[in-house]
């Protein structure tokens, strides 16, 4: 065992993302693998995804979407074997410039020190070895993704002892390009224009850890499927060849944020016990 590393036969993991389903897209395979290998995972959602899509009006109304998404999240996590699921209860902030973004109950408007204290309380209680959250780009810049990234990072960086490994879940630019090209070649209109696509995602050289999760991709897909309100049967993702999507979802990308004060941490995700 390298010097300074603790025995990692049982890891404690805190996954903290903005909306129900964010956990699955970028890190669902890794979370499933962690659970299968006997590690303990707590999944936290900062918001209830109140202003997300409603794929079918039979599933939810704008008024009860928050509740339906909490239930979907519980089911999605049960598929992975995660039973400790928590909600910070903030309202979804919607996109920049929308009235939802001005709502005083939304995460974006919440007092930063209050949200940071809530994350700190989770860190104190759970004492995680690993924290997963959004990366500094927020994937595609959603205000809730960015806010969650900022508050989680601040809470971890404020720790003086037992700082967990802080991993940002990334979507590399090359991956967005590949998806965009595949959609275009298949005659499917991508969810974003080419110019927009060039602006989103993390630079490929930013990544520290690339993981093959093909062994767990079926669980990831089943978990993702629980977020029914967010799955548009007529949307571009549904139109894609299933083999492409399976392959696309079989790799996950991370950035290990090293402690600012020195004392570098090893990349424990590189070889999971
Ligand atoms: Zn999200």
Coordinates of N, CA, C and O in Angstrom, one line a residue, residues 130-200:
X130 N -14.7 9.4 -0.9 CA -14.8 9.9 -2.3 C -16.0 10.8 -2.3 O -17.1 10.5 -1.8
X131 N -15.9 12.0 -3.0 CA -17.1 12.8 -3.3 C -17.1 13.0 -4.8 O -16.1 13.3 -5.4
X132 N -18.3 12.7 -5.4 CA -18.5 13.0 -6.8 C -19.4 14.2 -7.0 O -20.4 14.3 -6.3
X133 N -19.1 15.1 -7.9 CA -20.0 16.1 -8.2 C -19.7 16.6 -9.6 O -18.9 16.0 -10.4
X134 N -20.4 17.7 -10.0 CA -20.3 18.3 -11.4 C -18.9 18.9 -11.5 O -18.2 19.2 -10.6
X135 N -18.5 19.0 -12.8 CA -17.2 19.6 -13.1 C -17.4 21.1 -13.3 O -18.5 21.6 -13.3
X136 N -16.2 21.9 -13.4 CA -16.4 23.3 -13.4 C -17.1 23.9 -14.6 O -17.4 25.1 -14.6
X137 N -17.3 23.1 -15.6 CA -18.1 23.6 -16.8 C -19.6 23.3 -16.6 O -20.4 23.8 -17.3
X138 N -19.9 22.5 -15.6 CA -21.3 22.1 -15.4 C -21.8 21.3 -16.6 O -23.0 21.3 -16.8
X139 N -21.0 20.7 -17.3 CA -21.4 19.9 -18.5 C -21.7 20.8 -19.6 O -21.0 20.9 -20.6
X140 N -22.9 21.4 -19.5 CA -23.3 22.4 -20.5 C -23.7 23.7 -19.8 O -24.5 24.5 -20.4
X141 N -23.2 23.9 -18.6 CA -23.4 25.3 -18.0 C -24.6 25.5 -17.3 O -25.0 26.7 -17.0
X142 N -25.4 24.5 -16.9 CA -26.6 24.7 -16.2 C -26.3 25.3 -14.8 O -25.4 24.9 -14.1
X143 N -27.0 26.4 -14.5 CA -26.7 27.1 -13.2 C -26.7 26.2 -12.0 O -25.9 26.4 -11.1
X144 N -27.6 25.2 -12.0 CA -27.6 24.3 -10.8 C -26.4 23.4 -10.8 O -25.9 23.1 -9.7
X145 N -25.9 23.0 -11.9 CA -24.7 22.2 -12.0 C -23.5 23.0 -11.5 O -22.7 22.5 -10.7
X146 N -23.4 24.3 -11.9 CA -22.3 25.1 -11.5 C -22.4 25.4 -10.0 O -21.3 25.4 -9.4
X147 N -23.6 25.7 -9.6 CA -23.7 26.0 -8.1 C -23.4 24.8 -7.3 O -22.7 25.0 -6.3
X148 N -23.8 23.7 -7.7 CA -23.5 22.4 -6.9 C -22.0 22.2 -6.9 O -21.4 21.9 -5.8
X149 N -21.4 22.3 -8.1 CA -19.9 22.2 -8.1 C -19.2 23.2 -7.2 O -18.3 22.8 -6.4
X150 N -19.7 24.4 -7.2 CA -19.0 25.5 -6.4 C -19.2 25.2 -4.9 O -18.2 25.3 -4.1
X151 N -20.4 24.9 -4.5 CA -20.7 24.7 -3.0 C -20.0 23.4 -2.5 O -19.4 23.4 -1.4
X152 N -20.0 22.3 -3.3 CA -19.4 21.1 -2.9 C -17.9 21.3 -2.8 O -17.2 20.8 -1.8
X153 N -17.3 22.0 -3.8 CA -15.9 22.2 -3.8 C -15.5 23.0 -2.6 O -14.5 22.7 -1.9
X154 N -16.2 24.1 -2.3 CA -15.9 24.9 -1.1 C -16.0 24.2 0.2 O -15.1 24.3 1.0
X155 N -17.0 23.3 0.3 CA -17.1 22.5 1.5 C -16.0 21.6 1.7 O -15.4 21.4 2.8
X156 N -15.6 20.9 0.6 CA -14.4 19.9 0.7 C -13.1 20.7 1.0 O -12.3 20.3 1.8
X157 N -13.0 21.8 0.3 CA -11.7 22.6 0.5 C -11.6 23.2 1.8 O -10.5 23.5 2.3
X158 N -12.7 23.4 2.5 CA -12.7 24.0 3.9 C -12.3 22.9 4.9 O -12.0 23.3 6.1
X159 N -12.2 21.7 4.5 CA -11.9 20.6 5.5 C -10.4 20.6 5.9 O -9.6 20.8 5.0
X160 N -10.2 20.5 7.1 CA -8.8 20.5 7.6 C -8.3 19.0 7.8 O -7.1 18.8 7.7
X161 N -9.2 18.1 8.1 CA -8.8 16.7 8.3 C -9.6 15.8 7.4 O -10.8 16.1 7.1
X162 N -9.0 14.6 7.1 CA -9.7 13.6 6.3 C -10.5 14.1 5.1 O -11.6 13.8 4.8
X163 N -9.7 14.9 4.3 CA -10.3 15.4 3.1 C -10.6 14.2 2.1 O -9.7 13.5 1.9
X164 N -11.8 14.1 1.6 CA -12.1 13.0 0.7 C -11.4 13.3 -0.7 O -11.0 14.4 -0.9
X165 N -11.4 12.3 -1.5 CA -11.0 12.5 -2.9 C -12.1 13.1 -3.6 O -13.2 12.6 -3.6
X166 N -11.9 14.3 -4.1 CA -13.0 15.0 -4.8 C -12.9 14.8 -6.3 O -11.9 15.3 -6.9
X167 N -13.8 14.1 -6.8 CA -13.8 13.8 -8.3 C -14.9 14.6 -9.0 O -16.1 14.6 -8.6
X168 N -14.5 15.3 -10.0 CA -15.5 16.0 -10.9 C -15.9 15.0 -12.0 O -15.0 14.4 -12.7
X169 N -17.2 14.9 -12.3 CA -17.6 14.1 -13.3 C -17.7 14.9 -14.6 O -18.3 16.0 -14.6
X170 N -16.9 14.5 -15.6 CA -16.7 15.3 -16.8 C -17.4 14.7 -18.1 O -17.5 13.5 -18.1
X171 N -17.7 15.5 -19.0 CA -18.1 15.1 -20.3 C -17.1 15.8 -21.3 O -17.2 17.0 -21.6
X172 N -16.1 15.0 -21.8 CA -15.1 15.6 -22.6 C -15.6 16.1 -23.9 O -16.6 15.6 -24.5
X173 N -15.0 17.1 -24.4 CA -15.4 17.8 -25.7 C -15.5 16.8 -26.8 O -16.4 16.8 -27.6
X174 N -14.5 15.9 -26.9 CA -14.4 14.9 -28.0 C -15.6 14.0 -27.9 O -16.1 13.6 -29.0
X175 N -16.1 13.8 -26.7 CA -17.3 12.9 -26.6 C -18.6 13.6 -27.1 O -19.4 12.9 -27.7
X176 N -18.7 14.9 -26.8 CA -19.9 15.6 -27.4 C -19.8 15.6 -28.9 O -20.8 15.5 -29.6
X177 N -18.6 15.9 -29.4 CA -18.4 15.9 -30.9 C -18.7 14.6 -31.5 O -19.4 14.6 -32.6
X178 N -18.3 13.5 -30.9 CA -18.6 12.2 -31.4 C -20.1 11.9 -31.5 O -20.6 11.4 -32.5
X179 N -20.8 12.3 -30.4 CA -22.2 12.1 -30.3 C -22.9 13.0 -31.4 O -23.8 12.5 -32.1
X180 N -22.5 14.2 -31.5 CA -23.0 15.2 -32.5 C -22.9 14.6 -33.9 O -23.8 14.6 -34.7
X181 N -21.7 14.1 -34.2 CA -21.4 13.5 -35.6 C -22.2 12.3 -35.8 O -22.8 12.2 -36.9
X182 N -22.3 11.5 -34.8 CA -23.1 10.2 -35.0 C -24.6 10.5 -35.3 O -25.2 9.9 -36.1
X183 N -25.1 11.5 -34.5 CA -26.5 11.9 -34.7 C -26.7 12.5 -36.1 O -27.6 12.1 -36.9
X184 N -25.8 13.4 -36.5 CA -25.9 14.0 -37.8 C -25.8 13.0 -38.9 O -26.6 13.0 -39.9
X185 N -24.8 12.1 -38.8 CA -24.7 11.0 -39.8 C -25.9 10.1 -39.9 O -26.2 9.6 -41.0
X186 N -26.6 10.0 -38.8 CA -27.8 9.1 -38.8 C -29.1 9.9 -39.2 O -30.2 9.4 -39.1
X187 N -28.9 11.2 -39.5 CA -30.0 12.0 -40.0 C -30.9 12.4 -38.8 O -32.1 12.8 -39.0
X188 N -30.3 12.4 -37.6 CA -31.1 12.8 -36.4 C -30.6 14.3 -36.1 O -29.4 14.6 -36.1
X189 N -31.6 15.1 -35.7 CA -31.2 16.5 -35.4 C -30.6 16.5 -33.9 O -31.4 16.2 -33.0
X190 N -29.4 16.9 -33.8 CA -28.8 16.9 -32.4 C -29.5 17.9 -31.5 O -30.0 18.9 -32.0
X191 N -29.4 17.7 -30.2 CA -30.1 18.7 -29.3 C -29.4 20.0 -29.2 O -29.9 20.9 -28.6
X192 N -28.2 20.1 -29.8 CA -27.5 21.4 -29.8 C -26.9 21.7 -31.2 O -26.5 20.7 -31.9
X193 N -26.8 23.0 -31.5 CA -26.2 23.3 -32.8 C -24.7 23.1 -32.7 O -24.1 23.1 -31.6
X194 N -24.0 23.0 -33.9 CA -22.6 22.7 -33.9 C -21.8 23.8 -33.1 O -20.9 23.4 -32.3
X195 N -22.1 25.0 -33.3 CA -21.4 26.1 -32.6 C -21.6 26.0 -31.1 O -20.7 26.3 -30.3
X196 N -22.8 25.6 -30.6 CA -23.1 25.5 -29.2 C -22.3 24.3 -28.7 O -21.7 24.4 -27.6
X197 N -22.3 23.2 -29.4 CA -21.6 22.0 -29.0 C -20.1 22.3 -28.8 O -19.5 21.7 -27.9
X198 N -19.5 23.1 -29.6 CA -18.1 23.4 -29.5 C -17.8 24.1 -28.2 O -16.6 24.1 -27.7
X199 N -18.8 24.8 -27.6 CA -18.5 25.5 -26.3 C -18.7 24.7 -25.1 O -18.3 25.1 -24.0
X200 N -19.4 23.5 -25.2 CA -19.7 22.7 -24.0 C -18.7 21.6 -23.7 O -17.9 21.2 -24.6

